[in-house]
Amino acid sequence: MKKRIAIIGSGFSGLSAAAYAAKAGHDVHVFEQHPQPGGRARQFTTPQGYVFDMGPSWYWMPDILESFFADFGYRTADFFELVSLDPQFDMIFGDGKMTVPEKYEHLKLLFEQTEKGAGAQLDRFMRSAKYKYETGMQEFVHKPCHNWLEFMSPAIAKGAMKLDLLTSFRRYVSRYFRHPKLRALMEFPVIFLGASPKNIPALYSLMNYGGYVLGTHYPMGGFYELVKAMHKVAESQGATFHFNHTVEEINAENGKVTSLLINGRYYEFDAVIASSDYHHTETLLQPSWRNYNEAYWQQRTFAPSSLIWYLGVTEKIPGLRHHTLFFEHALDDHIDCIYGEKRWPENPLFYCCCPSKTDPGVVPENSDNLFLLMPLAIGLYDGEATREKYLAIMLERIEKHTGISSLSSKIDYKKSYCVSDFVADYHAYGGNAYGLANTLNQTAVRKPKIRNHKIHNLFYAGQLTVPGPGVPPAIISGKIVANEVTKQPYETTV
């Protein structure tokens, strides 16, 4: 039966939930506090003509993203041009670099050249990773995770040992490869999951398959093209979007949401899907209606925050790829600063994205745009002097790698984004950038629940609930929750 549904937030999970709920025949209204859709994946253009994606920049698992559009009778090609990056990226070490090629056959050769026998080991690793990817993405991540009984399917039971849920990712990688550069290359993808490879289940070797085998892609015009496409799909299904609309209160009586206070006015709905920050959403409720208290959140392991710099450079930077990882220093030292000592790192690792290497339309002529990202512990003080200090460190290392001199003098636009900005713009708990870490104790049923235990018509989507952080999981999260709302018996709030 048709329901009037409110969705709070228009990040990837909110856009997905809006599209699927509207397709199911509901009257869907999305309330977004910003003037555009996308949440952390927003985009901005400077007066000089530089275009910057503010958040995600790695287009991995293209089959998962394609399946979203297929559910509505579309293809990604109906909305944007998707190109495969060749090479996929550079990884910079203290004694040189490793270039990851587009073709798997070439990647296998690279492994063999680096360590004798590693080519055959890569085949073994990827066969197992493919199984995890196909089983995980088909059987595992689409569960609402109300309880463990959902995972008693024949496919999961049959292959439980092959999923390697109880083996750490680091230990798993070390079974296959000895060379430190190969280990670093294989461990890199799980950094997106927000924890040390020592604490991530080996199940997530599926990330290696979803990235290195299926390839690294880029939508021409920027990652925001995916946001715009999903927005169009949701509207085509009948969803209505309300921008510059902030949800200020969620009011409940007798175990159900009765109204939302939005921009000073009360609105009634039959169900609410909160794709906003889970912790923040619960602060909009009276304490007695919340799923979790403050102590619960303080005990969670959060994925990192980030220091981000958006830079416009007045000339082309030689020798820089679309994606470059600067890993000249020890990964574990940086990780300990995030999860152990919780301080700014002395010898940081960082990531540089230069989309103008692929897409000349995102910069003025003869210019480059840089997106620099350095993972950080949540809750750190991020004053301007500290941000500038680390910008100087990153620029020096880019200069060393590329041979360009006085890079700072060639910058005609710069903007930083850090812990306090994630709090101000997204109400992100502790200023986290990626949600909860996908540790074993925070996987599946052990994540915050998608349904409010006390309010039957309040649901949660996004990176703080199932299936977890990342663009494809967020899109799947919206689909899961939309299905749960549709399945729920109809009860009007009127």
CSV table of N, CA, C and O in Angstrom, one decimal, residues 58 88-92 97-98 188 319-327 350-354 357 371-373 398 401-402:
chain,number,residue,atom,x,y,z
A,58,TRP,N,37.3,7.1,-6.2
A,58,TRP,CA,37.7,5.8,-6.8
A,58,TRP,C,36.4,5.1,-7.2
A,58,TRP,O,35.6,4.7,-6.4
A,88,GLN,N,46.0,2.1,-13.8
A,88,GLN,CA,45.0,2.4,-12.7
A,88,GLN,C,45.5,3.5,-11.7
A,88,GLN,O,44.8,4.4,-11.4
A,89,PHE,N,46.8,3.3,-11.3
A,89,PHE,CA,47.3,4.3,-10.4
A,89,PHE,C,48.8,4.0,-10.2
A,89,PHE,O,49.3,2.9,-10.5
A,90,ASP,N,49.5,5.0,-9.6
A,90,ASP,CA,50.9,4.8,-9.1
A,90,ASP,C,50.9,4.7,-7.6
A,90,ASP,O,50.1,5.4,-6.9
A,91,MET,N,51.8,3.9,-7.1
A,91,MET,CA,52.1,3.8,-5.7
A,91,MET,C,53.6,4.2,-5.5
A,91,MET,O,54.5,3.5,-6.0
A,92,ILE,N,53.8,5.2,-4.7
A,92,ILE,CA,55.1,5.8,-4.6
A,92,ILE,C,55.7,5.2,-3.3
A,92,ILE,O,55.1,5.4,-2.2
A,97,LYS,N,58.7,3.6,-7.5
A,97,LYS,CA,57.3,3.6,-7.6
A,97,LYS,C,56.8,2.2,-8.3
A,97,LYS,O,57.6,1.5,-8.9
A,98,MET,N,55.6,1.9,-8.1
A,98,MET,CA,55.0,0.8,-8.7
A,98,MET,C,53.7,1.3,-9.5
A,98,MET,O,52.9,1.9,-8.9
A,188,PHE,N,46.4,-2.0,0.5
A,188,PHE,CA,45.9,-0.7,0.3
A,188,PHE,C,44.4,-0.6,0.2
A,188,PHE,O,43.7,0.2,0.8
A,319,GLY,N,54.5,13.8,-14.9
A,319,GLY,CA,54.7,12.6,-14.1
A,319,GLY,C,53.7,12.3,-13.1
A,319,GLY,O,54.0,11.5,-12.2
A,320,LEU,N,52.6,12.9,-13.1
A,320,LEU,CA,51.5,12.7,-12.1
A,320,LEU,C,50.4,11.9,-12.7
A,320,LEU,O,49.8,12.4,-13.7
A,321,ARG,N,49.9,10.8,-12.1
A,321,ARG,CA,48.8,10.1,-12.6
A,321,ARG,C,47.5,10.7,-12.1
A,321,ARG,O,47.4,11.5,-11.3
A,322,HIS,N,46.4,10.1,-12.7
A,322,HIS,CA,45.1,10.4,-12.2
A,322,HIS,C,45.0,10.1,-10.7
A,322,HIS,O,44.5,10.9,-9.9
A,323,HIS,N,45.5,8.9,-10.3
A,323,HIS,CA,45.5,8.5,-8.9
A,323,HIS,C,47.0,8.2,-8.5
A,323,HIS,O,47.7,7.4,-9.2
A,324,THR,N,47.5,8.7,-7.4
A,324,THR,CA,48.8,8.5,-6.9
A,324,THR,C,48.8,8.3,-5.4
A,324,THR,O,48.2,9.2,-4.7
A,325,LEU,N,49.3,7.2,-4.9
A,325,LEU,CA,49.4,6.9,-3.5
A,325,LEU,C,50.8,7.1,-3.0
A,325,LEU,O,51.8,6.5,-3.6
A,326,PHE,N,51.0,8.0,-2.1
A,326,PHE,CA,52.4,8.3,-1.5
A,326,PHE,C,52.6,7.5,-0.3
A,326,PHE,O,52.1,7.9,0.8
A,327,PHE,N,53.3,6.4,-0.4
A,327,PHE,CA,53.5,5.4,0.6
A,327,PHE,C,55.0,5.3,0.9
A,327,PHE,O,55.5,4.2,1.1
A,350,PHE,N,49.7,9.7,2.1
A,350,PHE,CA,48.6,10.5,1.6
A,350,PHE,C,48.3,10.0,0.2
A,350,PHE,O,49.0,9.3,-0.5
A,351,TYR,N,47.1,10.5,-0.3
A,351,TYR,CA,46.6,10.2,-1.7
A,351,TYR,C,46.5,11.4,-2.5
A,351,TYR,O,46.0,12.4,-1.9
A,352,CYS,N,46.9,11.4,-3.7
A,352,CYS,CA,46.7,12.5,-4.6
A,352,CYS,C,45.8,12.1,-5.8
A,352,CYS,O,46.2,11.1,-6.5
A,353,CYS,N,44.8,12.8,-6.1
A,353,CYS,CA,43.9,12.6,-7.3
A,353,CYS,C,44.1,13.8,-8.2
A,353,CYS,O,43.9,15.0,-7.7
A,354,CYS,N,44.4,13.6,-9.4
A,354,CYS,CA,44.5,14.7,-10.4
A,354,CYS,C,43.6,14.3,-11.6
A,354,CYS,O,44.1,13.8,-12.6
A,357,LYS,N,44.1,14.9,-15.5
A,357,LYS,CA,45.0,14.1,-16.3
A,357,LYS,C,44.1,13.2,-17.3
A,357,LYS,O,44.6,12.8,-18.4
A,371,PHE,N,43.4,16.9,-5.7
A,371,PHE,CA,42.7,16.6,-4.5
A,371,PHE,C,43.6,15.7,-3.6
A,371,PHE,O,44.0,14.6,-4.0
A,372,LEU,N,44.1,16.3,-2.5
A,372,LEU,CA,45.0,15.6,-1.6
A,372,LEU,C,44.3,15.2,-0.4
A,372,LEU,O,43.5,16.0,0.2
A,373,LEU,N,44.5,13.9,0.0
A,373,LEU,CA,43.7,13.4,1.1
A,373,LEU,C,44.7,12.6,2.0
A,373,LEU,O,45.4,11.7,1.6
A,398,ILE,N,55.3,15.7,-3.5
A,398,ILE,CA,54.8,15.7,-4.9
A,398,ILE,C,55.9,16.3,-5.8
A,398,ILE,O,56.2,15.8,-6.9
A,401,HIS,N,58.6,13.8,-6.3
A,401,HIS,CA,58.2,12.7,-7.2
A,401,HIS,C,58.1,13.2,-8.7
A,401,HIS,O,58.5,12.5,-9.6
A,402,THR,N,57.7,14.4,-8.9
A,402,THR,CA,57.4,14.9,-10.3
A,402,THR,C,58.6,15.7,-10.9
A,402,THR,O,58.6,15.9,-12.1
